[in-house]
């Protein structure tokens, strides 16, 4: 649909890189995205620098570009640090999915001491599972989420997470669309940086 709209002369900008478009290749439709790959690398590095050596992950659905980028970032940073993934579980970006995935990680790797979770809702579910299994956060298992939703700071314990620049992304999309109304020329992809928000969970 975005391609059809663009071909019809309608200004189009997407929020997020479309699946099937590589990060380092031109995109058929302009988009604004957060640096999901770099954010996941930073989250993984944060855990490793804290001395965590058995770092697992809960991915989002791998038919979504953001989830793919976050999973790739986690794996790339572990490889750069000469570490291997301790355990991987796939979920659906929901609290329930994160809880189930965290139980699966602990079943697969009982000595797990760090987890990168691909969004904050799943991280909230992971906190529930860790509490149910008697694991202290961050003493036994350190946890980093992604997105910095409002509930992240209200979690128990408050969630360390990767913040997406949502307001800046919206502003960039609106600016590009207004410019395209004037000149009709497509805009190149724009990827904005993320940042780690340090709280208690890691």
Tab-separated table of C-alpha atoms in Angstrom:
chain	number	residue	atom	x	y	z
A	1	UNK	CA	0.000	0.000	0.000
A	2	UNK	CA	2.734	2.594	0.802
A	3	UNK	CA	4.367	1.911	-2.586
A	4	UNK	CA	1.020	2.280	-4.382
A	5	UNK	CA	0.339	5.571	-2.627
A	6	UNK	CA	3.807	6.852	-3.439
A	7	UNK	CA	3.477	5.792	-7.094
A	8	UNK	CA	0.186	7.704	-7.211
A	9	UNK	CA	1.978	10.873	-6.125
A	10	UNK	CA	0.858	10.857	-2.484
A	11	UNK	CA	3.589	11.882	0.004
A	12	UNK	CA	4.398	8.848	2.172
A	13	UNK	CA	6.672	8.422	5.198
A	14	UNK	CA	6.655	5.319	7.365
A	15	UNK	CA	7.367	5.069	11.067
A	16	UNK	CA	9.829	2.198	11.224
A	17	UNK	CA	11.872	0.390	8.602
A	18	UNK	CA	9.687	-1.907	6.486
A	19	UNK	CA	10.461	-5.606	6.815
A	20	UNK	CA	12.577	-6.874	3.951
A	21	UNK	CA	14.498	-3.612	3.593
A	22	UNK	CA	18.052	-3.951	4.875
A	23	UNK	CA	19.354	-1.296	7.268
A	24	UNK	CA	22.208	-0.396	4.901
A	25	UNK	CA	20.246	-0.372	1.633
A	26	UNK	CA	18.028	2.266	-0.008
A	27	UNK	CA	14.361	1.869	0.858
A	28	UNK	CA	11.544	1.999	-1.704
A	29	UNK	CA	9.555	4.266	0.652
A	30	UNK	CA	10.971	6.842	3.051
A	31	UNK	CA	10.859	6.099	6.764
A	32	UNK	CA	11.925	7.384	10.153
A	33	UNK	CA	13.089	4.829	12.682
A	34	UNK	CA	14.874	4.502	15.999
A	35	UNK	CA	18.246	2.791	16.069
A	36	UNK	CA	16.884	-0.542	17.271
A	37	UNK	CA	20.093	-2.379	16.419
A	38	UNK	CA	22.321	0.079	18.251
A	39	UNK	CA	19.956	0.247	21.213
A	40	UNK	CA	20.032	-3.519	21.657
A	41	UNK	CA	23.821	-3.493	21.404
A	42	UNK	CA	23.977	-0.834	24.111
A	43	UNK	CA	21.633	-2.825	26.361
A	44	UNK	CA	23.709	-5.965	25.928
A	45	UNK	CA	26.936	-4.057	26.555
A	46	UNK	CA	25.487	-2.553	29.725
A	47	UNK	CA	24.849	-6.023	31.142
A	48	UNK	CA	28.288	-7.304	30.144
A	49	UNK	CA	30.009	-4.288	31.679
A	50	UNK	CA	28.162	-5.056	34.916
A	51	UNK	CA	29.841	-8.468	34.940
A	52	UNK	CA	26.996	-10.536	33.514
A	53	UNK	CA	28.284	-13.427	31.412
A	54	UNK	CA	25.187	-15.581	30.812
A	55	UNK	CA	23.035	-13.102	28.937
A	56	UNK	CA	19.832	-14.266	27.297
A	57	UNK	CA	17.166	-12.452	25.332
A	58	UNK	CA	13.439	-12.359	24.764
A	59	UNK	CA	12.797	-11.331	21.160
A	60	UNK	CA	9.692	-9.801	19.693
A	61	UNK	CA	7.911	-11.291	16.663
A	62	UNK	CA	10.530	-11.812	13.975
A	63	UNK	CA	8.127	-10.754	11.227
A	64	UNK	CA	8.656	-7.179	12.458
A	65	UNK	CA	11.764	-5.226	11.457
A	66	UNK	CA	12.197	-3.666	14.903
A	67	UNK	CA	12.270	-7.087	16.563
A	68	UNK	CA	14.736	-8.412	13.984
A	69	UNK	CA	17.031	-5.414	14.480
A	70	UNK	CA	16.960	-5.753	18.276
A	71	UNK	CA	17.743	-9.465	18.084
A	72	UNK	CA	20.576	-8.819	15.632
A	73	UNK	CA	21.965	-6.068	17.860
A	74	UNK	CA	22.003	-8.400	20.859
A	75	UNK	CA	23.836	-11.098	18.900
A	76	UNK	CA	26.319	-8.677	17.338
A	77	UNK	CA	27.291	-7.191	20.685
A	78	UNK	CA	27.744	-10.606	22.293
A	79	UNK	CA	29.960	-11.632	19.381
A	80	UNK	CA	31.999	-8.444	19.759
A	81	UNK	CA	32.485	-9.286	23.441
A	82	UNK	CA	33.389	-12.931	22.717
A	83	UNK	CA	30.270	-14.134	24.516
A	84	UNK	CA	27.629	-16.532	23.240
A	85	UNK	CA	23.861	-16.224	23.762
A	86	UNK	CA	22.945	-17.970	26.992
A	87	UNK	CA	19.372	-18.652	25.890
A	88	UNK	CA	16.849	-17.199	23.448
A	89	UNK	CA	13.062	-17.160	23.719
A	90	UNK	CA	10.638	-15.669	21.218
A	91	UNK	CA	7.473	-13.862	22.241
A	92	UNK	CA	4.826	-11.439	21.012
A	93	UNK	CA	5.537	-8.031	22.611
A	94	UNK	CA	2.911	-8.691	25.337
A	95	UNK	CA	3.175	-8.975	29.127
A	96	UNK	CA	1.884	-12.553	29.034
A	97	UNK	CA	4.317	-13.458	26.278
A	98	UNK	CA	7.224	-12.001	28.229
A	99	UNK	CA	6.274	-13.949	31.356
A	100	UNK	CA	6.108	-17.230	29.437
A	101	UNK	CA	9.368	-16.499	27.615
A	102	UNK	CA	11.189	-15.695	30.854
A	103	UNK	CA	10.113	-19.037	32.336
A	104	UNK	CA	11.396	-20.727	29.171
A	105	UNK	CA	14.751	-18.944	29.473
A	106	UNK	CA	15.180	-20.040	33.074
A	107	UNK	CA	14.273	-23.617	32.166
A	108	UNK	CA	16.873	-23.582	29.382
A	109	UNK	CA	19.599	-21.766	31.341
A	110	UNK	CA	19.209	-21.942	35.148
A	111	UNK	CA	22.379	-19.861	35.656
A	112	UNK	CA	21.110	-16.980	33.543
A	113	UNK	CA	22.304	-13.672	35.035
A	114	UNK	CA	21.232	-11.068	32.467
A	115	UNK	CA	18.408	-10.614	29.967
A	116	UNK	CA	17.795	-8.189	27.124
A	117	UNK	CA	14.043	-7.989	26.517
A	118	UNK	CA	12.861	-6.556	23.202
A	119	UNK	CA	10.162	-4.332	24.668
A	120	UNK	CA	9.025	-3.055	28.048
A	121	UNK	CA	5.698	-4.904	28.138
A	122	UNK	CA	7.511	-8.220	27.820
A	123	UNK	CA	10.039	-7.038	30.405
A	124	UNK	CA	7.174	-6.459	32.859
A	125	UNK	CA	6.075	-10.046	32.280
A	126	UNK	CA	9.675	-11.195	32.710
A	127	UNK	CA	9.798	-9.455	36.089
A	128	UNK	CA	6.689	-11.392	37.118
A	129	UNK	CA	8.296	-14.685	36.096
A	130	UNK	CA	11.549	-13.917	37.899
A	131	UNK	CA	9.599	-13.111	41.061
A	132	UNK	CA	7.670	-16.362	40.727
A	133	UNK	CA	10.946	-18.280	40.411
A	134	UNK	CA	12.492	-16.563	43.435
A	135	UNK	CA	15.117	-14.663	41.399
A	136	UNK	CA	16.066	-11.228	42.684
A	137	UNK	CA	16.361	-8.383	40.204
A	138	UNK	CA	19.030	-7.181	39.650
A	139	UNK	CA	21.010	-9.218	42.209
A	140	UNK	CA	20.453	-12.608	40.574
A	141	UNK	CA	19.271	-11.560	37.122
A	142	UNK	CA	19.704	-8.090	35.624
A	143	UNK	CA	17.077	-7.014	33.109
A	144	UNK	CA	16.943	-4.362	30.374
A	145	UNK	CA	13.793	-3.547	28.415
A	146	UNK	CA	13.211	-1.449	25.325
A	147	UNK	CA	10.946	1.575	24.550
A	148	UNK	CA	10.757	3.396	27.925
A	149	UNK	CA	6.978	3.275	28.193
A	150	UNK	CA	5.439	5.131	31.173
A	151	UNK	CA	4.982	1.885	33.123
A	152	UNK	CA	8.735	1.169	32.993
A	153	UNK	CA	9.495	3.589	35.793
A	154	UNK	CA	6.600	2.279	37.897
A	155	UNK	CA	7.667	-1.387	37.716
A	156	UNK	CA	8.962	-3.236	40.772
A	157	UNK	CA	11.879	-2.752	40.547
A	158	UNK	CA	11.893	0.223	38.134
A	159	UNK	CA	12.997	-0.948	34.724
A	160	UNK	CA	16.250	-0.028	33.039
A	161	UNK	CA	15.356	0.365	29.390
A	162	UNK	CA	16.281	1.733	25.977
A	163	UNK	CA	14.407	4.939	25.183
A	164	UNK	CA	13.123	5.560	21.678
A	165	UNK	CA	12.914	9.237	20.643
A	166	UNK	CA	9.202	9.048	19.875
A	167	UNK	CA	8.468	12.790	19.822
A	168	UNK	CA	11.483	13.452	17.611
A	169	UNK	CA	10.437	10.653	15.257
A	170	UNK	CA	6.930	12.081	14.933
A	171	UNK	CA	8.309	15.552	14.320
A	172	UNK	CA	10.685	14.260	11.633
A	173	UNK	CA	7.891	12.396	9.852
A	174	UNK	CA	5.607	15.430	9.871
A	175	UNK	CA	8.406	17.722	8.641
A	176	UNK	CA	9.290	15.363	5.797
A	177	UNK	CA	5.653	15.045	4.706
A	178	UNK	CA	5.177	18.811	4.661
A	179	UNK	CA	8.306	19.215	2.558
A	180	UNK	CA	7.148	16.473	0.187
A	181	UNK	CA	3.830	18.258	-0.359
A	182	UNK	CA	5.892	21.062	-1.869
A	183	UNK	CA	8.395	19.233	-4.027
A	184	UNK	CA	7.044	15.630	-4.297
A	185	UNK	CA	10.552	14.168	-4.061
A	186	UNK	CA	10.980	11.125	-1.788
A	187	UNK	CA	13.039	11.474	1.357
A	188	UNK	CA	15.860	9.134	2.400
A	189	UNK	CA	15.486	7.028	5.545
A	190	UNK	CA	16.275	8.743	8.831
A	191	UNK	CA	17.413	6.684	11.835
A	192	UNK	CA	17.468	8.498	15.174
A	193	UNK	CA	19.631	7.469	18.141
A	194	UNK	CA	18.311	5.691	21.210
A	195	UNK	CA	19.547	6.070	24.781
A	196	UNK	CA	19.804	3.890	27.868
A	197	UNK	CA	17.641	4.977	30.812
A	198	UNK	CA	19.269	3.628	33.975
A	199	UNK	CA	16.941	2.551	36.736
A	200	UNK	CA	17.119	-0.361	39.180
A	201	UNK	CA	16.642	-3.557	37.147
A	202	UNK	CA	20.178	-3.476	35.662
